[in-house]
Amino acid sequence: KSRHNGTYSTQYLHMSKRAVKVGDYVKQGQVIGYIGMTGNTAGPHVCYRFWKNGEQVDPLRQKFPNSEPMKKDKVPAYNKYIEPLKTQLDSIEYPHKNILF
């Protein structure tokens, strides 16, 4: 588990290799591990788990404090930065791309 503060922890499972070890401090954007294909799986993935006060919870149902929105003058640089990443993600071929579960 990665402890973020006294309240929140996250867990990343099924990685092929970890890039950090117990006790390391991690900065935002730092690589913590590499996607793997362990377990009974159809493709590479990471199992993400979210913990609040020691209890696993659905991160999409949590109410988090508001943060400052991105400054408008930063948006063009941000969009320029993420565009090649979006293109790269969109080009990934995987066998079950058109199957809805």
Tab-separated table of N, CA and C in Angstrom:
chain	number	residue	atom	x	y	z
A	1	LYS	N	0.842	-1.195	0.000
A	1	LYS	CA	0.000	0.000	0.000
A	1	LYS	C	0.873	1.239	0.000
A	2	SER	N	0.356	2.273	-0.615
A	2	SER	CA	0.991	3.589	-0.574
A	2	SER	C	0.156	4.463	0.352
A	3	ARG	N	0.757	4.934	1.421
A	3	ARG	CA	0.046	5.780	2.382
A	3	ARG	C	0.198	7.232	1.937
A	4	HIS	N	-0.919	7.906	1.751
A	4	HIS	CA	-0.899	9.294	1.290
A	4	HIS	C	-0.918	10.271	2.460
A	5	ASN	N	-1.608	9.905	3.504
A	5	ASN	CA	-1.685	10.696	4.736
A	5	ASN	C	-2.301	9.792	5.799
A	6	GLY	N	-2.776	10.348	6.874
A	6	GLY	CA	-3.365	9.528	7.922
A	6	GLY	C	-4.717	8.942	7.560
A	7	THR	N	-5.303	9.386	6.460
A	7	THR	CA	-6.639	8.955	6.069
A	7	THR	C	-6.629	8.009	4.872
A	8	TYR	N	-5.891	8.359	3.819
A	8	TYR	CA	-5.981	7.638	2.548
A	8	TYR	C	-4.745	6.801	2.236
A	9	SER	N	-5.016	5.611	1.676
A	9	SER	CA	-3.968	4.743	1.139
A	9	SER	C	-4.468	4.195	-0.190
A	10	THR	N	-3.554	3.866	-1.076
A	10	THR	CA	-3.914	3.206	-2.325
A	10	THR	C	-3.062	1.960	-2.468
A	11	GLN	N	-3.548	1.054	-3.280
A	11	GLN	CA	-2.857	-0.206	-3.496
A	11	GLN	C	-2.893	-0.496	-4.993
A	12	TYR	N	-1.790	-0.960	-5.526
A	12	TYR	CA	-1.651	-1.249	-6.949
A	12	TYR	C	-1.158	-2.689	-7.071
A	13	LEU	N	-2.000	-3.568	-7.590
A	13	LEU	CA	-1.697	-4.993	-7.632
A	13	LEU	C	-1.504	-5.471	-9.070
A	14	HIS	N	-0.898	-6.625	-9.207
A	14	HIS	CA	-0.656	-7.286	-10.492
A	14	HIS	C	0.372	-6.552	-11.342
A	15	MET	N	1.275	-5.836	-10.712
A	15	MET	CA	2.337	-5.164	-11.456
A	15	MET	C	3.445	-6.164	-11.765
A	16	SER	N	4.124	-5.955	-12.881
A	16	SER	CA	5.221	-6.848	-13.244
A	16	SER	C	6.472	-6.549	-12.430
A	17	LYS	N	6.615	-5.288	-12.023
A	17	LYS	CA	7.803	-4.890	-11.270
A	17	LYS	C	7.491	-3.605	-10.507
A	18	ARG	N	7.993	-3.513	-9.291
A	18	ARG	CA	7.838	-2.285	-8.505
A	18	ARG	C	9.042	-1.388	-8.737
A	19	ALA	N	8.807	-0.097	-8.733
A	19	ALA	CA	9.891	0.871	-8.908
A	19	ALA	C	10.254	1.550	-7.587
A	20	VAL	N	9.494	1.283	-6.544
A	20	VAL	CA	9.764	1.849	-5.217
A	20	VAL	C	9.745	0.719	-4.196
A	21	LYS	N	10.302	1.004	-3.032
A	21	LYS	CA	10.308	-0.004	-1.968
A	21	LYS	C	9.703	0.590	-0.699
A	22	VAL	N	9.426	-0.258	0.254
A	22	VAL	CA	8.837	0.175	1.522
A	22	VAL	C	9.703	1.267	2.136
A	23	GLY	N	9.054	2.347	2.541
A	23	GLY	CA	9.757	3.457	3.176
A	23	GLY	C	10.121	4.586	2.234
A	24	ASP	N	10.049	4.344	0.909
A	24	ASP	CA	10.359	5.405	-0.056
A	24	ASP	C	9.280	6.485	-0.013
A	25	TYR	N	9.699	7.722	-0.163
A	25	TYR	CA	8.762	8.820	-0.361
A	25	TYR	C	8.554	8.961	-1.859
A	26	VAL	N	7.314	9.143	-2.264
A	26	VAL	CA	6.962	9.210	-3.677
A	26	VAL	C	6.409	10.590	-3.985
A	27	LYS	N	6.843	11.145	-5.104
A	27	LYS	CA	6.345	12.449	-5.549
A	27	LYS	C	5.306	12.244	-6.644
A	28	GLN	N	4.414	13.205	-6.787
A	28	GLN	CA	3.403	13.148	-7.832
A	28	GLN	C	4.089	13.009	-9.184
A	29	GLY	N	3.613	12.073	-9.996
A	29	GLY	CA	4.172	11.849	-11.323
A	29	GLY	C	5.295	10.822	-11.360
A	30	GLN	N	5.788	10.420	-10.208
A	30	GLN	CA	6.880	9.449	-10.144
A	30	GLN	C	6.358	8.052	-10.494
A	31	VAL	N	7.140	7.283	-11.239
A	31	VAL	CA	6.782	5.903	-11.556
A	31	VAL	C	6.917	5.066	-10.285
A	32	ILE	N	5.866	4.330	-9.947
A	32	ILE	CA	5.913	3.467	-8.762
A	32	ILE	C	5.968	1.990	-9.142
A	33	GLY	N	5.634	1.676	-10.388
A	33	GLY	CA	5.659	0.288	-10.828
A	33	GLY	C	5.300	0.194	-12.294
A	34	TYR	N	5.316	-1.044	-12.781
A	34	TYR	CA	5.088	-1.301	-14.197
A	34	TYR	C	3.938	-2.291	-14.357
A	35	ILE	N	3.081	-2.009	-15.317
A	35	ILE	CA	1.900	-2.829	-15.565
A	35	ILE	C	2.312	-4.274	-15.790
A	36	GLY	N	1.543	-5.176	-15.213
A	36	GLY	CA	1.839	-6.591	-15.345
A	36	GLY	C	0.658	-7.373	-15.870
A	37	MET	N	0.834	-8.679	-15.886
A	37	MET	CA	-0.206	-9.568	-16.387
A	37	MET	C	-0.283	-10.796	-15.481
A	38	THR	N	-0.238	-10.565	-14.171
A	38	THR	CA	-0.279	-11.677	-13.231
A	38	THR	C	-1.723	-12.046	-12.929
A	39	GLY	N	-1.927	-13.259	-12.473
A	39	GLY	CA	-3.272	-13.714	-12.155
A	39	GLY	C	-3.998	-14.199	-13.392
A	40	ASN	N	-5.281	-14.483	-13.253
A	40	ASN	CA	-6.112	-14.962	-14.354
A	40	ASN	C	-6.618	-13.747	-15.119
A	41	THR	N	-5.920	-13.384	-16.176
A	41	THR	CA	-6.196	-12.121	-16.857
A	41	THR	C	-6.159	-12.274	-18.365
A	42	ALA	N	-6.866	-11.392	-19.051
A	42	ALA	CA	-6.880	-11.395	-20.510
A	42	ALA	C	-5.875	-10.412	-21.086
A	43	GLY	N	-5.257	-9.606	-20.245
A	43	GLY	CA	-4.302	-8.628	-20.747
A	43	GLY	C	-3.654	-7.857	-19.622
A	44	PRO	N	-2.666	-7.054	-19.965
A	44	PRO	CA	-1.957	-6.261	-18.956
A	44	PRO	C	-2.911	-5.295	-18.249
A	45	HIS	N	-2.721	-5.150	-16.956
A	45	HIS	CA	-3.585	-4.263	-16.186
A	45	HIS	C	-2.969	-4.005	-14.817
A	46	VAL	N	-3.528	-3.060	-14.123
A	46	VAL	CA	-3.195	-2.815	-12.723
A	46	VAL	C	-4.506	-2.844	-11.951
A	47	CYS	N	-4.528	-3.559	-10.861
A	47	CYS	CA	-5.688	-3.583	-9.969
A	47	CYS	C	-5.483	-2.455	-8.957
A	48	TYR	N	-6.362	-1.475	-8.984
A	48	TYR	CA	-6.253	-0.289	-8.127
A	48	TYR	C	-7.241	-0.411	-6.979
A	49	ARG	N	-6.751	-0.263	-5.769
A	49	ARG	CA	-7.623	-0.294	-4.590
A	49	ARG	C	-7.408	0.967	-3.772
A	50	PHE	N	-8.482	1.437	-3.188
A	50	PHE	CA	-8.476	2.705	-2.467
A	50	PHE	C	-8.974	2.460	-1.048
A	51	TRP	N	-8.234	2.974	-0.088
A	51	TRP	CA	-8.543	2.750	1.324
A	51	TRP	C	-8.739	4.086	2.038
A	52	LYS	N	-9.760	4.145	2.891
A	52	LYS	CA	-10.018	5.329	3.711
A	52	LYS	C	-10.156	4.857	5.154
A	53	ASN	N	-9.308	5.403	6.018
A	53	ASN	CA	-9.307	5.012	7.435
A	53	ASN	C	-9.235	3.493	7.604
A	54	GLY	N	-8.404	2.842	6.790
A	54	GLY	CA	-8.186	1.404	6.902
A	54	GLY	C	-9.250	0.526	6.282
A	55	GLU	N	-10.257	1.126	5.653
A	55	GLU	CA	-11.337	0.362	5.035
A	55	GLU	C	-11.315	0.584	3.529
A	56	GLN	N	-11.404	-0.510	2.764
A	56	GLN	CA	-11.427	-0.373	1.313
A	56	GLN	C	-12.760	0.226	0.888
A	57	VAL	N	-12.698	1.288	0.062
A	57	VAL	CA	-13.901	1.993	-0.382
A	57	VAL	C	-13.818	2.249	-1.883
A	58	ASP	N	-14.951	2.590	-2.471
A	58	ASP	CA	-15.019	2.940	-3.887
A	58	ASP	C	-14.521	4.377	-4.053
A	59	PRO	N	-13.397	4.581	-4.759
A	59	PRO	CA	-12.863	5.941	-4.889
A	59	PRO	C	-13.783	6.885	-5.663
A	60	LEU	N	-14.644	6.331	-6.513
A	60	LEU	CA	-15.542	7.176	-7.302
A	60	LEU	C	-16.707	7.713	-6.478
A	61	ARG	N	-16.908	7.164	-5.298
A	61	ARG	CA	-18.009	7.610	-4.436
A	61	ARG	C	-17.533	8.485	-3.277
A	62	GLN	N	-16.257	8.828	-3.280
A	62	GLN	CA	-15.695	9.624	-2.187
A	62	GLN	C	-15.860	11.111	-2.464
A	63	LYS	N	-16.070	11.849	-1.421
A	63	LYS	CA	-16.158	13.311	-1.508
A	63	LYS	C	-14.813	13.859	-1.052
A	64	PHE	N	-14.081	14.461	-1.973
A	64	PHE	CA	-12.765	15.012	-1.665
A	64	PHE	C	-12.840	16.527	-1.586
A	65	PRO	N	-11.901	17.132	-0.887
A	65	PRO	CA	-11.876	18.597	-0.847
A	65	PRO	C	-11.663	19.164	-2.252
A	66	ASN	N	-12.261	20.296	-2.512
A	66	ASN	CA	-12.063	20.957	-3.800
A	66	ASN	C	-10.620	21.409	-3.940
A	67	SER	N	-10.156	21.432	-5.161
A	67	SER	CA	-8.810	21.942	-5.432
A	67	SER	C	-8.922	23.136	-6.367
A	68	GLU	N	-7.862	23.870	-6.452
A	68	GLU	CA	-7.849	25.033	-7.335
A	68	GLU	C	-7.898	24.571	-8.789
A	69	PRO	N	-8.754	25.166	-9.610
A	69	PRO	CA	-8.762	24.800	-11.031
A	69	PRO	C	-7.473	25.255	-11.710
A	70	MET	N	-7.170	24.609	-12.824
A	70	MET	CA	-5.988	24.989	-13.587
A	70	MET	C	-6.166	26.418	-14.103
A	71	LYS	N	-5.116	27.197	-14.010
A	71	LYS	CA	-5.181	28.569	-14.513
A	71	LYS	C	-5.345	28.535	-16.029
A	72	LYS	N	-6.209	29.410	-16.538
A	72	LYS	CA	-6.545	29.418	-17.958
A	72	LYS	C	-5.324	29.554	-18.862
A	73	ASP	N	-4.317	30.296	-18.423
A	73	ASP	CA	-3.140	30.471	-19.272
A	73	ASP	C	-2.282	29.199	-19.343
A	74	LYS	N	-2.543	28.224	-18.464
A	74	LYS	CA	-1.797	26.957	-18.456
A	74	LYS	C	-2.461	25.885	-19.319
A	75	VAL	N	-3.739	26.060	-19.654
A	75	VAL	CA	-4.493	25.040	-20.379
A	75	VAL	C	-3.877	24.703	-21.740
A	76	PRO	N	-3.486	25.672	-22.581
A	76	PRO	CA	-2.892	25.305	-23.873
A	76	PRO	C	-1.629	24.446	-23.730
A	77	ALA	N	-0.769	24.760	-22.790
A	77	ALA	CA	0.450	23.964	-22.584
A	77	ALA	C	0.091	22.563	-22.095
A	78	TYR	N	-0.897	22.479	-21.230
A	78	TYR	CA	-1.348	21.175	-20.735
A	78	TYR	C	-1.891	20.327	-21.885
A	79	ASN	N	-2.758	20.917	-22.702
A	79	ASN	CA	-3.327	20.187	-23.836
A	79	ASN	C	-2.243	19.727	-24.806
A	80	LYS	N	-1.260	20.570	-25.041
A	80	LYS	CA	-0.152	20.207	-25.930
A	80	LYS	C	0.639	19.039	-25.340
A	81	TYR	N	0.814	19.043	-24.039
A	81	TYR	CA	1.565	17.987	-23.354
A	81	TYR	C	0.838	16.641	-23.418
A	82	ILE	N	-0.492	16.650	-23.201
A	82	ILE	CA	-1.214	15.378	-23.124
A	82	ILE	C	-1.634	14.822	-24.483
A	83	GLU	N	-1.658	15.636	-25.524
A	83	GLU	CA	-2.132	15.158	-26.830
A	83	GLU	C	-1.374	13.929	-27.329
A	84	PRO	N	-0.025	13.921	-27.321
A	84	PRO	CA	0.655	12.704	-27.786
A	84	PRO	C	0.394	11.498	-26.876
A	85	LEU	N	0.151	11.741	-25.606
A	85	LEU	CA	-0.158	10.642	-24.694
A	85	LEU	C	-1.527	10.048	-25.022
A	86	LYS	N	-2.496	10.909	-25.307
A	86	LYS	CA	-3.822	10.437	-25.687
A	86	LYS	C	-3.761	9.654	-26.993
A	87	THR	N	-2.993	10.156	-27.958
A	87	THR	CA	-2.837	9.467	-29.240
A	87	THR	C	-2.218	8.091	-29.032
A	88	GLN	N	-1.206	8.031	-28.191
A	88	GLN	CA	-0.538	6.762	-27.902
A	88	GLN	C	-1.508	5.774	-27.237
A	89	LEU	N	-2.271	6.230	-26.274
A	89	LEU	CA	-3.246	5.353	-25.619
A	89	LEU	C	-4.325	4.882	-26.592
A	90	ASP	N	-4.803	5.785	-27.446
A	90	ASP	CA	-5.849	5.431	-28.404
A	90	ASP	C	-5.377	4.419	-29.442
A	91	SER	N	-4.075	4.345	-29.680
A	91	SER	CA	-3.547	3.445	-30.708
A	91	SER	C	-3.279	2.031	-30.186
A	92	ILE	N	-3.443	1.813	-28.899
A	92	ILE	CA	-3.187	0.485	-28.334
A	92	ILE	C	-4.230	-0.497	-28.847
A	93	GLU	N	-3.739	-1.617	-29.375
A	93	GLU	CA	-4.624	-2.683	-29.837
A	93	GLU	C	-4.747	-3.715	-28.728
A	94	TYR	N	-5.944	-4.099	-28.417
A	94	TYR	CA	-6.151	-5.165	-27.455
A	94	TYR	C	-7.338	-6.001	-27.922
A	95	PRO	N	-7.322	-7.304	-27.619
A	95	PRO	CA	-8.269	-8.232	-28.237
A	95	PRO	C	-9.738	-7.985	-27.916
A	96	HIS	N	-10.045	-7.413	-26.776
A	96	HIS	CA	-11.446	-7.267	-26.382
A	96	HIS	C	-11.909	-5.815	-26.458
A	97	LYS	N	-11.334	-5.062	-27.378
A	97	LYS	CA	-11.584	-3.623	-27.464
A	97	LYS	C	-13.067	-3.276	-27.625
A	98	ASN	N	-13.803	-4.065	-28.389
A	98	ASN	CA	-15.192	-3.715	-28.694
A	98	ASN	C	-16.219	-4.511	-27.890
A	99	ILE	N	-15.764	-5.198	-26.861
A	99	ILE	CA	-16.681	-5.962	-26.021
A	99	ILE	C	-17.033	-5.130	-24.793
A	100	LEU	N	-18.315	-4.989	-24.543
A	100	LEU	CA	-18.775	-4.274	-23.356
A	100	LEU	C	-19.137	-5.289	-22.286
A	101	PHE	N	-18.719	-5.027	-21.063
A	101	PHE	CA	-19.028	-5.932	-19.955
A	101	PHE	C	-20.087	-5.327	-19.077
